[in-house]
Coordinates of C-alpha atoms in Angstrom, one line a residue:
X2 CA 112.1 38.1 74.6
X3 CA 112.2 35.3 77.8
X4 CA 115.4 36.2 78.5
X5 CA 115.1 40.1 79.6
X6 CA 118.4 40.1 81.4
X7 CA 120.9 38.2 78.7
X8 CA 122.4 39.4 75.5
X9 CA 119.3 39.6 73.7
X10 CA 117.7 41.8 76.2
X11 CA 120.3 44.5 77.4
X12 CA 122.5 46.9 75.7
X13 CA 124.5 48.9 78.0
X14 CA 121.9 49.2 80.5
X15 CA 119.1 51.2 78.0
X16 CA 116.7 48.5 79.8
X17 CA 114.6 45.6 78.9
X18 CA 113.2 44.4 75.5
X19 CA 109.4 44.4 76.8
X20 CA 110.3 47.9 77.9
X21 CA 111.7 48.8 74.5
X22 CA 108.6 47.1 73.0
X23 CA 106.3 48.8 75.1
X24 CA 108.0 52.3 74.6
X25 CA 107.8 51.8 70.5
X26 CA 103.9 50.7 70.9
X27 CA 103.4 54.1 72.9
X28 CA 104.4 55.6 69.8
X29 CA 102.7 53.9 66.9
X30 CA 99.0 54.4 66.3
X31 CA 97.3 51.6 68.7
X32 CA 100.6 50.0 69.2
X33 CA 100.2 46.1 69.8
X34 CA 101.8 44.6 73.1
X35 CA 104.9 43.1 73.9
X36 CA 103.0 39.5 74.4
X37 CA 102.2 40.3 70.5
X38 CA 105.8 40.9 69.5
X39 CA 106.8 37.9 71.3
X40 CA 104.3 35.7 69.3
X41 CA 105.3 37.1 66.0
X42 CA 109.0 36.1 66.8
X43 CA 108.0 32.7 66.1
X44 CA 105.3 33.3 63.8
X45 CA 102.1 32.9 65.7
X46 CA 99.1 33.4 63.6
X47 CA 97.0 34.8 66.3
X48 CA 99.5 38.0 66.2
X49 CA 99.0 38.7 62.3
X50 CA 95.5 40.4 62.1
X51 CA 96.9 43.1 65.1
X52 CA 100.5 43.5 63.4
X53 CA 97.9 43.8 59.9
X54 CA 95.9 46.6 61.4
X55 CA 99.2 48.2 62.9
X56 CA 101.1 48.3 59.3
X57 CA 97.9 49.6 57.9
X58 CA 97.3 52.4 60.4
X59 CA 101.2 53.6 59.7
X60 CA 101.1 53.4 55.6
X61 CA 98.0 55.1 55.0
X62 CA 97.9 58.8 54.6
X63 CA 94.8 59.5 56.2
X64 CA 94.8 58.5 60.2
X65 CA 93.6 55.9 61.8
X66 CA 92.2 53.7 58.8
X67 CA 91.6 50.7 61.1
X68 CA 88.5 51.8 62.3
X69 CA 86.6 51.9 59.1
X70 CA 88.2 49.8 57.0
X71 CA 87.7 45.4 56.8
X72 CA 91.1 43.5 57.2
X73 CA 91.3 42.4 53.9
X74 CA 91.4 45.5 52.6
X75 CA 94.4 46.3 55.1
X76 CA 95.8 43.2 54.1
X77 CA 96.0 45.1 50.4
X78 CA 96.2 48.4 51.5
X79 CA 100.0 47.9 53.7
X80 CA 100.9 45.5 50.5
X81 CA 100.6 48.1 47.7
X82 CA 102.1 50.8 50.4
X83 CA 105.2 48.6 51.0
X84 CA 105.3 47.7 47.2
X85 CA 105.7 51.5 46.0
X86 CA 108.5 52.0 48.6
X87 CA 110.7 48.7 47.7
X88 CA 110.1 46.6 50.5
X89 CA 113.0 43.8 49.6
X90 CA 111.3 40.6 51.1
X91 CA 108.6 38.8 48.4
X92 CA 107.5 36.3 51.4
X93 CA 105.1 39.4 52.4
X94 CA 103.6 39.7 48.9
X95 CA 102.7 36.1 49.0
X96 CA 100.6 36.0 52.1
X97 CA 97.0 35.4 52.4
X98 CA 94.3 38.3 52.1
X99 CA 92.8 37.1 54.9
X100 CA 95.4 38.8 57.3
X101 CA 95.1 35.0 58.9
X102 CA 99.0 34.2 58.5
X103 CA 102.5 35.9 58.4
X104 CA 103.0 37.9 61.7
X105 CA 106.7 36.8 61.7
X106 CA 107.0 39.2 57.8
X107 CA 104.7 41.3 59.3
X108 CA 107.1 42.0 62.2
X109 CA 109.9 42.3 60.0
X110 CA 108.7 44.4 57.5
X111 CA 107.8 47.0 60.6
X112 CA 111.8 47.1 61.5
X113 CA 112.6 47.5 57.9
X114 CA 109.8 50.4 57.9
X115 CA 111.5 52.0 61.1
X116 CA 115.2 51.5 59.6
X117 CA 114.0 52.9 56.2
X118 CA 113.0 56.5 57.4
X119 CA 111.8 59.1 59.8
X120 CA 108.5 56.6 60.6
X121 CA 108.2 57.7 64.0
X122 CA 108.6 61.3 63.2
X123 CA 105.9 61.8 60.0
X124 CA 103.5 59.5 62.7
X125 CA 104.2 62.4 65.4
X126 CA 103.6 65.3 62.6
X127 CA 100.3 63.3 61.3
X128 CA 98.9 63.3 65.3
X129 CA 100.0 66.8 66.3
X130 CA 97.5 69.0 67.8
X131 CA 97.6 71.9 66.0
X132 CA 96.2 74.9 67.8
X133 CA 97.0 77.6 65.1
X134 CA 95.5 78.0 61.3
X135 CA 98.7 76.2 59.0
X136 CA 99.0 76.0 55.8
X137 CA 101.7 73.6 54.3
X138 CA 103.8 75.3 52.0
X139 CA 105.9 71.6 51.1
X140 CA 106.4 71.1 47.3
X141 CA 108.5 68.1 47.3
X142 CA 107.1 65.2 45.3
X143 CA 106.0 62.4 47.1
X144 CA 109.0 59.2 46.0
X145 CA 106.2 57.0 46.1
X146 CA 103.9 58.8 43.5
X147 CA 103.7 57.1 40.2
X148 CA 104.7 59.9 38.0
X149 CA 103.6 60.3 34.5
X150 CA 101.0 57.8 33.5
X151 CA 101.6 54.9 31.1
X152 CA 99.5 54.9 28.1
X153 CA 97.2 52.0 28.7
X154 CA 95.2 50.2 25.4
X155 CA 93.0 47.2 25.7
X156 CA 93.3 44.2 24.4
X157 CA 91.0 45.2 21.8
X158 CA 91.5 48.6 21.8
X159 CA 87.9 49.7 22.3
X160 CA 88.0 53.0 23.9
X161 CA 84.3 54.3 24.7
X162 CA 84.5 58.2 24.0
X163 CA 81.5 59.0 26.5
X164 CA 82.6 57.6 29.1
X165 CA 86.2 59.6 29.0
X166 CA 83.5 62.5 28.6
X167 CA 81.5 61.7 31.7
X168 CA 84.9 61.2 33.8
X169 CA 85.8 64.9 32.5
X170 CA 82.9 65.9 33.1
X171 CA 82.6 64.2 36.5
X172 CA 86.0 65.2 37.9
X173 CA 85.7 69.2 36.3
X174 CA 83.1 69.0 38.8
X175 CA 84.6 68.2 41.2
X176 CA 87.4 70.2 40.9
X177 CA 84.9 73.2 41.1
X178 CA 83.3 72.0 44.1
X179 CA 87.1 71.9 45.7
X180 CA 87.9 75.3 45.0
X181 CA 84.6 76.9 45.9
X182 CA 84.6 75.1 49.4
X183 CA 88.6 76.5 49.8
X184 CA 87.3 79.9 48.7
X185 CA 84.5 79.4 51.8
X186 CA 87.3 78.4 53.7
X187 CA 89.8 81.2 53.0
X188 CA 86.4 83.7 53.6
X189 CA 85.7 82.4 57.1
X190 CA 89.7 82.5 57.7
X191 CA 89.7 86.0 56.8
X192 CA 86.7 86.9 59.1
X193 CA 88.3 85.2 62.3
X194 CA 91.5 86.7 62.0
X195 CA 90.1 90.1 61.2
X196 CA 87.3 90.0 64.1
X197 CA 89.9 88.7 66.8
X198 CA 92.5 91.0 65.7
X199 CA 94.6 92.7 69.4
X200 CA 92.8 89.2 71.3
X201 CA 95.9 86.7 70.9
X202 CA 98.9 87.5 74.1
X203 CA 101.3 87.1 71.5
X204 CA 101.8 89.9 69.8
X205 CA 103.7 88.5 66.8
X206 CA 100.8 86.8 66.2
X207 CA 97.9 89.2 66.9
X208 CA 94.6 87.3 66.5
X209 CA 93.0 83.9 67.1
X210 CA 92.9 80.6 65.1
X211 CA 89.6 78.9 64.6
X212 CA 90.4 76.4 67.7
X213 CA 91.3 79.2 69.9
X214 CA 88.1 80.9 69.0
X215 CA 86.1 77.8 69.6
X216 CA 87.6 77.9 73.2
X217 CA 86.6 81.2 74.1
X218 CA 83.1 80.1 72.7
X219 CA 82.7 76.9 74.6
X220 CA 85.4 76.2 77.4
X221 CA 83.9 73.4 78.4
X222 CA 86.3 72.1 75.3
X223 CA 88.9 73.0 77.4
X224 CA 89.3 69.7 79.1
X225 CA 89.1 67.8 75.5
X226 CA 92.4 69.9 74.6
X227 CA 93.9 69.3 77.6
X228 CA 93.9 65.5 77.2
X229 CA 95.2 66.2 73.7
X230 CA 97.8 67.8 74.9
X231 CA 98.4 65.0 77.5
X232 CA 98.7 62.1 74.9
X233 CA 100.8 64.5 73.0
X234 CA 102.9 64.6 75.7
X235 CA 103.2 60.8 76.4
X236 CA 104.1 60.1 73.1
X237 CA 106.6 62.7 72.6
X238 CA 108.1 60.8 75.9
X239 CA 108.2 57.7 74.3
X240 CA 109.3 58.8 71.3
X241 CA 112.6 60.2 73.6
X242 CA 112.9 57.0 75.1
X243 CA 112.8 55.1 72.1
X244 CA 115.9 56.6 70.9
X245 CA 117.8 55.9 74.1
X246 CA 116.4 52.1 73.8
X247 CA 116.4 51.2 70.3
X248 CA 119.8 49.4 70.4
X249 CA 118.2 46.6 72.2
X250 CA 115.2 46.5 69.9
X251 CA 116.9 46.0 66.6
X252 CA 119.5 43.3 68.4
X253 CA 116.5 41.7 68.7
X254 CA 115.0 41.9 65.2
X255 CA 118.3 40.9 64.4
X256 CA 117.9 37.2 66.0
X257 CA 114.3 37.8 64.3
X258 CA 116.0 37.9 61.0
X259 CA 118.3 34.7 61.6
X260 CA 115.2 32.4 62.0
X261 CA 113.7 33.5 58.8
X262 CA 114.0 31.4 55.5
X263 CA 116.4 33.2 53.3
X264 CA 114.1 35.5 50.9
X265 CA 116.2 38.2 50.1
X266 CA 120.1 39.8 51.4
X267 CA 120.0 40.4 54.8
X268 CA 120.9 44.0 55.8
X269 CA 123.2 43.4 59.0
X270 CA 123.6 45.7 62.0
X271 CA 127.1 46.0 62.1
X272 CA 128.7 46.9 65.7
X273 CA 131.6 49.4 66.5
X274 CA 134.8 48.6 64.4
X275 CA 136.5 49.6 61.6
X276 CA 136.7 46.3 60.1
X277 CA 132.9 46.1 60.3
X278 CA 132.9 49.4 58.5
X279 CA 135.0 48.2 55.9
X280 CA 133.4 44.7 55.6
X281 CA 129.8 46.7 55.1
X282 CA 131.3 49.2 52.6
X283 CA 132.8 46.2 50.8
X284 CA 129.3 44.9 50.4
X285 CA 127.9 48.2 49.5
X286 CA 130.2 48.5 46.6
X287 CA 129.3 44.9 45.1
X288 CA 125.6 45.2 45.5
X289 CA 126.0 48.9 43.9
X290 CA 127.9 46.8 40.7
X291 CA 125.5 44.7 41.2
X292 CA 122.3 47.0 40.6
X293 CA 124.4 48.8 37.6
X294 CA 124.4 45.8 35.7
X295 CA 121.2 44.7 36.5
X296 CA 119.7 48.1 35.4
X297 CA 122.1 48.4 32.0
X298 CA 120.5 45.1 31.1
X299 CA 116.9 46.1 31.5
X300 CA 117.3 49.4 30.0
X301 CA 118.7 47.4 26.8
X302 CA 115.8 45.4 26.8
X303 CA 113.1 48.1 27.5
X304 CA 114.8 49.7 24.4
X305 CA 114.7 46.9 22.6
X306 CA 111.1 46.0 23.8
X307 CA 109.6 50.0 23.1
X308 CA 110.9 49.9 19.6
X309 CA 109.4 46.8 18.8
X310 CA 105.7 48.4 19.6
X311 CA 105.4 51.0 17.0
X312 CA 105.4 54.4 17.2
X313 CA 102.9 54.9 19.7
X314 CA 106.2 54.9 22.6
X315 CA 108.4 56.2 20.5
X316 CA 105.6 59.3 20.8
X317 CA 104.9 58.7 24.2
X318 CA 109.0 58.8 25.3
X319 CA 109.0 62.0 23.2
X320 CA 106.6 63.5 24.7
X321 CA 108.2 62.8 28.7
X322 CA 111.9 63.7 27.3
X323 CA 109.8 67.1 26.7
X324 CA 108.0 67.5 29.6
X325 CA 110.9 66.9 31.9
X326 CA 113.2 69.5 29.8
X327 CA 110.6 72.2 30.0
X328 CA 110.0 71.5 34.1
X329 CA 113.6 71.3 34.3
X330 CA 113.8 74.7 32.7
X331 CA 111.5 76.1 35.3
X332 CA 113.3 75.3 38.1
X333 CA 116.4 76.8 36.5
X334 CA 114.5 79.9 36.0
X335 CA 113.1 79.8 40.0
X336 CA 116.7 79.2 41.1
X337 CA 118.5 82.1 39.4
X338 CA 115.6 84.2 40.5
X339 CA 114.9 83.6 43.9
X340 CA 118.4 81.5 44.8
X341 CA 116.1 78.6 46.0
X342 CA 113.7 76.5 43.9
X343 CA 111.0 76.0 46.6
X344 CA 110.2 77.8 49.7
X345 CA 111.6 75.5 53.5
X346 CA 109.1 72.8 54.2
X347 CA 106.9 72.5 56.5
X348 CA 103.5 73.7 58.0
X349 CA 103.5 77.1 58.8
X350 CA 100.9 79.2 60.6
X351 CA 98.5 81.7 59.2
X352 CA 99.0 85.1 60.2
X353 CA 97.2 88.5 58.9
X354 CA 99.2 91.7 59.2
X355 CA 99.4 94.8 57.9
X356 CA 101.2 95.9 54.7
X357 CA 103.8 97.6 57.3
X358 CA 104.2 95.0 59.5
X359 CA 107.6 93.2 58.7
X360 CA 108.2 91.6 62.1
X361 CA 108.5 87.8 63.1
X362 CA 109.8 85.1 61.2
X363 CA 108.4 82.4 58.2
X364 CA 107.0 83.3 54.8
X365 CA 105.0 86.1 53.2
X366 CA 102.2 85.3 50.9
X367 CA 104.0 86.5 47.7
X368 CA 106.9 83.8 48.4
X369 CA 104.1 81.3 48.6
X370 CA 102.0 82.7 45.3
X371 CA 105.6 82.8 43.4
X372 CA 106.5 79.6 44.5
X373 CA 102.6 78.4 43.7
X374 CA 103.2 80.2 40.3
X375 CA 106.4 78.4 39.8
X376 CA 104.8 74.7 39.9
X377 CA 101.7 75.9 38.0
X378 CA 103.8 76.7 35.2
X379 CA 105.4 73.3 35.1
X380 CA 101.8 71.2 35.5
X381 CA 100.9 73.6 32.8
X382 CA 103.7 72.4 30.7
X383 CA 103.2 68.5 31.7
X384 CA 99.2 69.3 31.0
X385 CA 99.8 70.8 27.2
X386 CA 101.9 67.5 27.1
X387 CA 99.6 65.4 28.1
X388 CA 96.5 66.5 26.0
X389 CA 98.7 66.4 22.6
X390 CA 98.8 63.0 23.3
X391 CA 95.5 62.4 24.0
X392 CA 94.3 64.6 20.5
X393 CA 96.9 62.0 18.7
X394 CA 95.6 58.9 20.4
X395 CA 91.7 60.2 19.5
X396 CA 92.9 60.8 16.0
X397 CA 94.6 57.4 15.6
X398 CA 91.0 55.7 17.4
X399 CA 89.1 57.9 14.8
X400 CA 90.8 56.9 12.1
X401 CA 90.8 53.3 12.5
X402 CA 86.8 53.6 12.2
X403 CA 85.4 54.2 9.0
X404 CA 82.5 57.1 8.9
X405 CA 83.0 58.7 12.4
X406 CA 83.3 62.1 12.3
X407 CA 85.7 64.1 15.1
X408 CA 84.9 67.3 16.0
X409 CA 87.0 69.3 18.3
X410 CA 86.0 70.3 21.5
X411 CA 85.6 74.5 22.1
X412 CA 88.5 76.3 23.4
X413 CA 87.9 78.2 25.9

């Protein structure tokens, strides 16, 4: 980063790395300096706890988590975050909770988060100011959610049958509590859109959202929106220049990766060329041999492993081979109905018309309740699943103690 003007710091005259720098920072929630990117470079320690806070603020789902939340539990927060999505590089794992050490990983594993997916344009989504009522009609499953949940036993497999009954309890009510506040919600929805109806200059939409109707209540909130709209703005510029600039960026993180201890198989840039091209699919090939016989190997032993533990997995892989078949089948059955599985993701706003109305583009309610209808059937499936295993696992735990009697909860 000292030398702006050599190698390192131009690529066909996009512009300077502290530019660069400075133009990513503009984009990422509180975006450290330059002078911080520099010091992680060669692995100051001063620059971990803001390059901590930064890798935080980006993996959690909720915004800006940096404001409430102590370092350490950053520190474990961007570690579990970067574990679920297969960060290659174990040197990060191994670094103190303290958020004291580690800014050159830190670094590194930011580059590998920008290389790895759209970062920059789920962080752009997650800050939009959004003026109209959406609702998010997305049904993709999240790659980094766990899935099905692996029976768990204790060690002396003890299970305490009130407390499972006080976490039903607990989370039934909470689940009630969720739906009555979305039924308040939809209500006071309903009311705007139907009191502001012939308001709104566009005519395709017709009526007010709750922020536009805040507006017209108090426009001294005016002002607050417009410098909203204003850091919108800026970072949507950055986010342009960024992709003119990135080149010099990730030459950079390049030399990064070169003073690093060898942790892992570097991924290389590779430059214009057809021998490049061919040197990288080369390596592709061989690491995709590679993982095949790496995975055929641990599937044996899995196998081997889940047969020696009884039938309790045999059961439990049973019972996933079913669920899977039966949400497999419902998505056959959505496809040859409606010629799509799920409806185009994405938010969309929240418009009341008339039964005749047909104008303007998105989705109708009905494709959202048959789509809605469509997943309900296959959590329904997973549920019925799930709760056979359970009523076999209370039946094993009931057996295995002499004089307790097990009576069956009311269906209702």
């Amino acid at each position: 980063m000292g030398r702006p003007r050599g190698r390192e710091g131009r690529a066909d005259g996009a512009g300077s790395l502290p530019e660069t720098i400075a133009t990513l920072s503009r984009v990422l929630p509180a975006g450290p300096s330059p002078e911080t990117f520099r010091r992680a470079k060669f692995d100051r320690p001063e620059a971990a706890p803001a390059l901590w806070r930064l890798l935080a603020d980006v993996l959690s789902p909720s915004p800006a988590p940096g404001a409430s939340l102590p370092l350490e539990a950053q520190v474990r927060l961007a570690k579990a975050a970067l574990r679920s999505q297969g960060y290659p590089r174990r040197a990060l794992a191994l670094l103190p909770e303290d958020g004291s050490q580690g800014s050159r990983e830190l670094l590194l594993a930011l580059a590998w988060l920008l290389a790895h997916g759209p970062l920059l344009e789920q962080l752009l989504e997650r800050s939009r100011l959004r003026l109209g009522d959406e609702l998010c009609v997305c049904q993709c499953e999240d790659p980094a959610s766990p899935g099905l949940p692996t029976p768990c036993v204790d060690a002396d497999g003890r299970v305490d049958i009130r407390q499972l009954q006080w976490l039903m309890g607990k989370l039934r009510f909470r689940w009630r509590s969720l739906f009555s506040m979305q039924q308040e919600q939809c209500a006071l929805l309903a009311k705007i859109h139907s009191y502001t109806r012939g308001c709104h200059g566009d005519r395709i939409l017709g009526h007010l959202s709750v922020v536009e109707t805040e507006l017209l209540r108090n426009p001294r909130h005016g002002q607050q929106l417009l410098r909203s709209l204003e850091q919108e703005n800026v970072r949507l510029e950055a986010a342009v220049a960024w992709r003119r600039h990135q080149l010099v960026f990730w030459q950079w993180a390049d030399t990064v990766l070169r003073t690093c201890p060898p942790d892992s198989p570097r991924p290389r840039i590779p430059t214009q060329g057809t021998g490049e091209l061919e040197l990288l699919s080369q390596e592709l090939r061989a690491l995709h041999e590679e993982l095949q016989d790496v995975a055929e190997s641990r599937r044996a032993a899995w196998e081997a492993r889940a047969g020696a533990l009884g039938p309790e997995w045999t059961v439990w892989h049973r019972v996933s081979q079913e669920a899977v078949r039966q949400e497999l089948a419902v998505l056959r059955q959505a496809w040859e109905q409606d010629g799509a599985p799920i409806p185009p993701c994405g938010p969309y706003r929240l418009v009341k018309r008339e039964a005749a109305g047909s104008e303007g583009r998105g989705l109708r309610a009905a494709q959202v309740m048959e789509a809605l209808r469509s997943r309900e059937a296959c959590l329904e499936a997973v549920l019925h699943q799930l709760q056979g295993q359970c009523r076999q696992e209370l039946a094993r735990l009931a057996g295995a103690q002499p004089g307790l009697l097990w009576i069956l909860p009311p269906r209702r």
